[in-house]
PDB file of C-alpha atoms in Angstrom:
ATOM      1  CA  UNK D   4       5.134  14.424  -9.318  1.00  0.00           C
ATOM      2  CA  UNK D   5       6.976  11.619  -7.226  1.00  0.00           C
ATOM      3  CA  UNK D   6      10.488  10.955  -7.955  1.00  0.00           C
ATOM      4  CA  UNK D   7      11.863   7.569  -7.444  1.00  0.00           C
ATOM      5  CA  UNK D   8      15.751   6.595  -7.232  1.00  0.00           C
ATOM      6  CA  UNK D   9      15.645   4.911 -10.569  1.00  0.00           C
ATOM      7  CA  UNK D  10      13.732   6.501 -12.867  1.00  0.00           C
ATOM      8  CA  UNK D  11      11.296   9.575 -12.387  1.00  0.00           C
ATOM      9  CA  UNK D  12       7.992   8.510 -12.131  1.00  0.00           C
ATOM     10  CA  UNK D  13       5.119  10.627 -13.838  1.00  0.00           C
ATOM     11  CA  UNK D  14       1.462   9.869 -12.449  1.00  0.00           C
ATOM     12  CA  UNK D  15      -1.592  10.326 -14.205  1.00  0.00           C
ATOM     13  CA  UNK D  16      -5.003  10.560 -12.718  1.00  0.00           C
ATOM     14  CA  UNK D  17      -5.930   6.730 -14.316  1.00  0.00           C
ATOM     15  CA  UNK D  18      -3.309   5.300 -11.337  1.00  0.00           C
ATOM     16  CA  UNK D  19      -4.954   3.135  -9.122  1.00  0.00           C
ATOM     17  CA  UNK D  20      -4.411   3.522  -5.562  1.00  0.00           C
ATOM     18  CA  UNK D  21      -2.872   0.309  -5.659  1.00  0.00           C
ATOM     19  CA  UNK D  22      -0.016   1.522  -8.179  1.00  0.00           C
ATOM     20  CA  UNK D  23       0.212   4.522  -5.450  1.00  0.00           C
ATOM     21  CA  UNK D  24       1.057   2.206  -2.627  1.00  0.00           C
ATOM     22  CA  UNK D  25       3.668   0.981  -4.489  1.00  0.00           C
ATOM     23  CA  UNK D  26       5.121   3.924  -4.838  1.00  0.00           C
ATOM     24  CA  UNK D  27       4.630   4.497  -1.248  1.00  0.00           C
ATOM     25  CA  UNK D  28       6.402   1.506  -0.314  1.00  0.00           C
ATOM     26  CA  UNK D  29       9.199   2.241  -2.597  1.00  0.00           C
ATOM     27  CA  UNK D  30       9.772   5.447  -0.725  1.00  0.00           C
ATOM     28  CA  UNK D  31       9.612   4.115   2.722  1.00  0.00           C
ATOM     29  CA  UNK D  32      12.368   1.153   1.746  1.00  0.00           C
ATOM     30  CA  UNK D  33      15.123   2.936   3.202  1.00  0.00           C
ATOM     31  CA  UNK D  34      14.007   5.025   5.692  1.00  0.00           C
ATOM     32  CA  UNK D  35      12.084   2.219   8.059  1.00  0.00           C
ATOM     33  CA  UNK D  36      13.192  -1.014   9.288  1.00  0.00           C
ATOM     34  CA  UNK D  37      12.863  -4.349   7.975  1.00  0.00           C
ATOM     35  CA  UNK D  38       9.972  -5.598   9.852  1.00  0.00           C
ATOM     36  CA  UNK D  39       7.923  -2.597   9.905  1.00  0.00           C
ATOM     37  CA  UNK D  40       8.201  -2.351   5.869  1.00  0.00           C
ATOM     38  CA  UNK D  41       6.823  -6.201   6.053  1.00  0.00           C
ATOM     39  CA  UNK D  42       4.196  -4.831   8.146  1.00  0.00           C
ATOM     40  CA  UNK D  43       3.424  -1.743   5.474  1.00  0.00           C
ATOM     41  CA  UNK D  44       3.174  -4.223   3.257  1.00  0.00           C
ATOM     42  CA  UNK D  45       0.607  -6.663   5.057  1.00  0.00           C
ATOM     43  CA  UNK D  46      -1.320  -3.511   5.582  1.00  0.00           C
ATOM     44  CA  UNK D  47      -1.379  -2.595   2.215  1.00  0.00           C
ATOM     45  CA  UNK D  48      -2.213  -5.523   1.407  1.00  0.00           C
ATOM     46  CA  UNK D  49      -5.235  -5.177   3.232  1.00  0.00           C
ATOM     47  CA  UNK D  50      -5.962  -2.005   1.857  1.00  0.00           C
ATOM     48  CA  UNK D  51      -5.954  -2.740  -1.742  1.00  0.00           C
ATOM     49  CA  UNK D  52      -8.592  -5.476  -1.745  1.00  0.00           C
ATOM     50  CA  UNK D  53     -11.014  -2.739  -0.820  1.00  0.00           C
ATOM     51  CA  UNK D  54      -9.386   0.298  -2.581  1.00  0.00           C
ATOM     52  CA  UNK D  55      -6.835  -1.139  -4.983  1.00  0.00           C
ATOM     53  CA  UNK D  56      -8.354  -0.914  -8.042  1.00  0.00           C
ATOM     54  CA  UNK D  57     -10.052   2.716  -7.466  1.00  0.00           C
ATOM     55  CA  UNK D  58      -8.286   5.138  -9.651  1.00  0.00           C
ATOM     56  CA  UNK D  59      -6.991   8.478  -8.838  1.00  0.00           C
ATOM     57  CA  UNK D  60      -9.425  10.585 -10.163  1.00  0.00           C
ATOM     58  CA  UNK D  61     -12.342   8.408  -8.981  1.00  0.00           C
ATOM     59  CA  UNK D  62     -11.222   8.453  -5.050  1.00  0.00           C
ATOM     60  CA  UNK D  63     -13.438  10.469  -2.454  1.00  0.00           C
ATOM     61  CA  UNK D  64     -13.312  11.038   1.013  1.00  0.00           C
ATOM     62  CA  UNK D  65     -16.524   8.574   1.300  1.00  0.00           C
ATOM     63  CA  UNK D  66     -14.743   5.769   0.676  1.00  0.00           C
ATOM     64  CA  UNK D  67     -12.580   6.149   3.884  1.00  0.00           C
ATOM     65  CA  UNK D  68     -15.776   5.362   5.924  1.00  0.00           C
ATOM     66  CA  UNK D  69     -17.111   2.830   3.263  1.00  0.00           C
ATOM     67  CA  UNK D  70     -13.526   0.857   4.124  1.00  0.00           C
ATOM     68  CA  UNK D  71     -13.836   1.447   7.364  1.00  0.00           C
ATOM     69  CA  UNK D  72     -17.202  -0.472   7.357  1.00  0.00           C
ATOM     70  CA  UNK D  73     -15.571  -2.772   5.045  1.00  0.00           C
ATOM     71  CA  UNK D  74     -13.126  -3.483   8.119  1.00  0.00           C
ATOM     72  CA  UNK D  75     -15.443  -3.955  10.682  1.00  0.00           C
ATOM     73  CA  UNK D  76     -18.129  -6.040   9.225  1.00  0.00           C
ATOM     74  CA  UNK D  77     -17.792  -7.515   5.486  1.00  0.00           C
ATOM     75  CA  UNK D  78     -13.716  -8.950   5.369  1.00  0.00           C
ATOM     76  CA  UNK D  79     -13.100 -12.666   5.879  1.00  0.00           C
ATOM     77  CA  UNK D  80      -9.998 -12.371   8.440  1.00  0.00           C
ATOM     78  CA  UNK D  81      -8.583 -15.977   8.752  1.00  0.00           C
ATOM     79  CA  UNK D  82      -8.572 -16.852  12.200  1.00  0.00           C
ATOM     80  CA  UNK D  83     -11.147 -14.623  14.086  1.00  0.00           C
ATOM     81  CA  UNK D  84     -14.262 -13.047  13.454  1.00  0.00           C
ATOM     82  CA  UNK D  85     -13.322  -9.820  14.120  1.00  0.00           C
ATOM     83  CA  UNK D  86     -10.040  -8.593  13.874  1.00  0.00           C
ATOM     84  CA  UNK D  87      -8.925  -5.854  16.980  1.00  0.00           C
ATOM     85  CA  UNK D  88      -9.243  -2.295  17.459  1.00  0.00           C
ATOM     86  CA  UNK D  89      -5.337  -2.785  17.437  1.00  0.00           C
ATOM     87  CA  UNK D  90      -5.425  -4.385  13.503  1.00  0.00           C
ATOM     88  CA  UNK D  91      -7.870  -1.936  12.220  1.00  0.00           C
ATOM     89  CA  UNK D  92      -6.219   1.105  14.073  1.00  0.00           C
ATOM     90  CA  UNK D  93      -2.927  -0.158  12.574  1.00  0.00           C
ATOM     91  CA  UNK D  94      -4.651  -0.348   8.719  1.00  0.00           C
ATOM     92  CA  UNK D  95      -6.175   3.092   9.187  1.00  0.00           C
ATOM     93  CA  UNK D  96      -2.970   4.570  10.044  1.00  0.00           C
ATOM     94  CA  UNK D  97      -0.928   3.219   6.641  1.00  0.00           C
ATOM     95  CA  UNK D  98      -4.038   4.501   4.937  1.00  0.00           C
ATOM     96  CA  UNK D  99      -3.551   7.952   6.416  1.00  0.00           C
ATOM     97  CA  UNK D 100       0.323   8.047   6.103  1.00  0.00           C
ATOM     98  CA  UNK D 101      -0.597   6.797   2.235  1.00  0.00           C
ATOM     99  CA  UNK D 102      -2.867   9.880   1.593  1.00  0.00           C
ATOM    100  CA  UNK D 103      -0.824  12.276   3.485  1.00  0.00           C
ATOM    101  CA  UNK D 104       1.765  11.383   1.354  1.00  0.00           C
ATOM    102  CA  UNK D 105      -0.073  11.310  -1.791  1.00  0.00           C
ATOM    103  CA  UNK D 106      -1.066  15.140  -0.757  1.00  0.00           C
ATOM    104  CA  UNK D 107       2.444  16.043  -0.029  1.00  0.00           C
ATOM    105  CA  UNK D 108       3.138  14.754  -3.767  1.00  0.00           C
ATOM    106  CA  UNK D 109       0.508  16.815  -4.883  1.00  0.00           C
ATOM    107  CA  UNK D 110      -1.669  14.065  -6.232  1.00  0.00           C
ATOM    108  CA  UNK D 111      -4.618  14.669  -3.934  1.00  0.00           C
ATOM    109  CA  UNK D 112      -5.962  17.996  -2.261  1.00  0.00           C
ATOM    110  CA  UNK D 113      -6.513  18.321   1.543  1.00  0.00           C
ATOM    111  CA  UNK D 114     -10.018  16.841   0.660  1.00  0.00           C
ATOM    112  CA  UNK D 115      -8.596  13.433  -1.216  1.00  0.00           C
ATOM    113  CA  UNK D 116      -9.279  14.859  -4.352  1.00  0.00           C
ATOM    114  CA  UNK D 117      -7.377  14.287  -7.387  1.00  0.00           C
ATOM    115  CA  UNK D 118      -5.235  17.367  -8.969  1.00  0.00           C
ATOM    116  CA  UNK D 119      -3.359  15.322 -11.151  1.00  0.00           C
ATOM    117  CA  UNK D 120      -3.814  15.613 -15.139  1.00  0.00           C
ATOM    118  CA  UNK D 121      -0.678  14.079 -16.659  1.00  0.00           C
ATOM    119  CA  UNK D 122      -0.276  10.956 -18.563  1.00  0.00           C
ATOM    120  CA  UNK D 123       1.858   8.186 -17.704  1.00  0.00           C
ATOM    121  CA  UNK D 124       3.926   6.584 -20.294  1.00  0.00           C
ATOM    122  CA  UNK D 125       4.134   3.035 -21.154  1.00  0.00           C
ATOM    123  CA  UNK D 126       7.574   2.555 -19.805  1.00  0.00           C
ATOM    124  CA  UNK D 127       7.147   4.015 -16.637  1.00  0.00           C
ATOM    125  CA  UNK D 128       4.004   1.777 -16.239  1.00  0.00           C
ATOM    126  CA  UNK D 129       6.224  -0.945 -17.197  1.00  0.00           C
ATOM    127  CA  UNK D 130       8.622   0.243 -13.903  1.00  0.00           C
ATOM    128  CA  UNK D 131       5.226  -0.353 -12.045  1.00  0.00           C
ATOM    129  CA  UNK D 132       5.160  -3.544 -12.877  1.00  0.00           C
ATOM    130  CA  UNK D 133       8.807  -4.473 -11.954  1.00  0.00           C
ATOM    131  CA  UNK D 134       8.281  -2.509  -8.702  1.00  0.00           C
ATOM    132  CA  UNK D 135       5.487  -4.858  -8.261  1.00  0.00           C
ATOM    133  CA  UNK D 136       7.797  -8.196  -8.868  1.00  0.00           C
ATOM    134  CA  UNK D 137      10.741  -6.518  -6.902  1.00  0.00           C
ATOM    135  CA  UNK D 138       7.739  -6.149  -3.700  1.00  0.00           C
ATOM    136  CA  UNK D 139       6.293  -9.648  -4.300  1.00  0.00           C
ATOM    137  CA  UNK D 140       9.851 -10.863  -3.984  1.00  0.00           C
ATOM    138  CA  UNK D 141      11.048  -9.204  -0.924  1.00  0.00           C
ATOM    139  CA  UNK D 142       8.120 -10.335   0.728  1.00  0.00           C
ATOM    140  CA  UNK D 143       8.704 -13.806  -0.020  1.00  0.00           C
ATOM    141  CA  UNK D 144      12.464 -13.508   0.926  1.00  0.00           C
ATOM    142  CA  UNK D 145      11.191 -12.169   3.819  1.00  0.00           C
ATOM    143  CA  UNK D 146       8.845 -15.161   4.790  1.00  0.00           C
ATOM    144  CA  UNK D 147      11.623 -17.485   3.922  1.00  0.00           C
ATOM    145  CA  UNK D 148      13.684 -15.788   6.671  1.00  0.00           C
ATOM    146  CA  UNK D 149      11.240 -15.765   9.283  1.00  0.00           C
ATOM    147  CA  UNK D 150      10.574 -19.430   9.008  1.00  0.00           C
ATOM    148  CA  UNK D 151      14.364 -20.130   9.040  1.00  0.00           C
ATOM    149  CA  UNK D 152      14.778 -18.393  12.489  1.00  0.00           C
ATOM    150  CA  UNK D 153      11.214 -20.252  13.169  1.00  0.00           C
ATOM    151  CA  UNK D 154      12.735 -23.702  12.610  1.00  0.00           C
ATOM    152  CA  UNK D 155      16.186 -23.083  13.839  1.00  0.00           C
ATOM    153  CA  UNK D 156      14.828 -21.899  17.335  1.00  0.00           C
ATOM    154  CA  UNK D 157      13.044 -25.482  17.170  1.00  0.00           C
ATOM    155  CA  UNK D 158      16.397 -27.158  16.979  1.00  0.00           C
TER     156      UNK D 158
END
């Protein structure tokens, strides 16, 4: 189980990975700076188009190397044709910090499988959901602020 400063958080084996980053990102809030949590967050980003939507119980080690392909040859990335080594080095590692922490919750085993049983209940799903909001909103506060300093620099 993963606790969360505002309200315990139960997770059942139907949570998508996606609903797990959040959770992830929730923990890291305090602990990392500002920019690096925007740059979790652009990673994640990444990360759920691909693996979002996968559920808990239907994860597998496979589908590390399927993203991984995923990466390197089938995502639109809007400026270049490939990203770098750098980018996709920099996704793989907030994938790996997101499943080593999911194991230290005890949601996966050591092979990404999923030990969980328990059943969420609508209110905490409902938290989900306002964790989502709260994310979408820092992000946007924290675009705002970049193109203040962007503009103000131009002055």
């Amino acid at each position: 189980m993963v606790s969360n400063k505002r309200k315990r958080i139960i997770i059942d084996s139907n949570m998508t990975i996606s609903e797990l980053s959040l959770i992830f990102l929730e923990n890291k809030y305090n602990k990392i700076s500002y920019n690096t949590y925007g740059n979790y967050q652009d990673r994640l980003k990444i990360i759920n188009e691909y693996l979002g939507n996968i559920k808990l119980k239907d994860f597998k080690k496979e589908r590390i190397e399927d993203f991984e392909k995923y990466l390197n040859n089938e995502r639109k990335w809007n400026y270049t044709f490939k990203p770098s080594k750098v980018t996709i080095n920099e996704i793989k590692n907030v994938l790996n910090q997101l499943l080593k922490a999911a194991i230290k919750w005890k949601l996966f085993d050591k092979n990404y499988t999923c030990i969980v049983k328990e059943k969420i209940s609508e209110d905490e799903r409902i938290n989900l959901n306002k964790l989502q909001n709260q994310i979408n909103d820092f992000q946007k506060i924290r675009i705002t602020n970049s193109l203040d300093k962007i503009w103000n620099r131009k002055r």
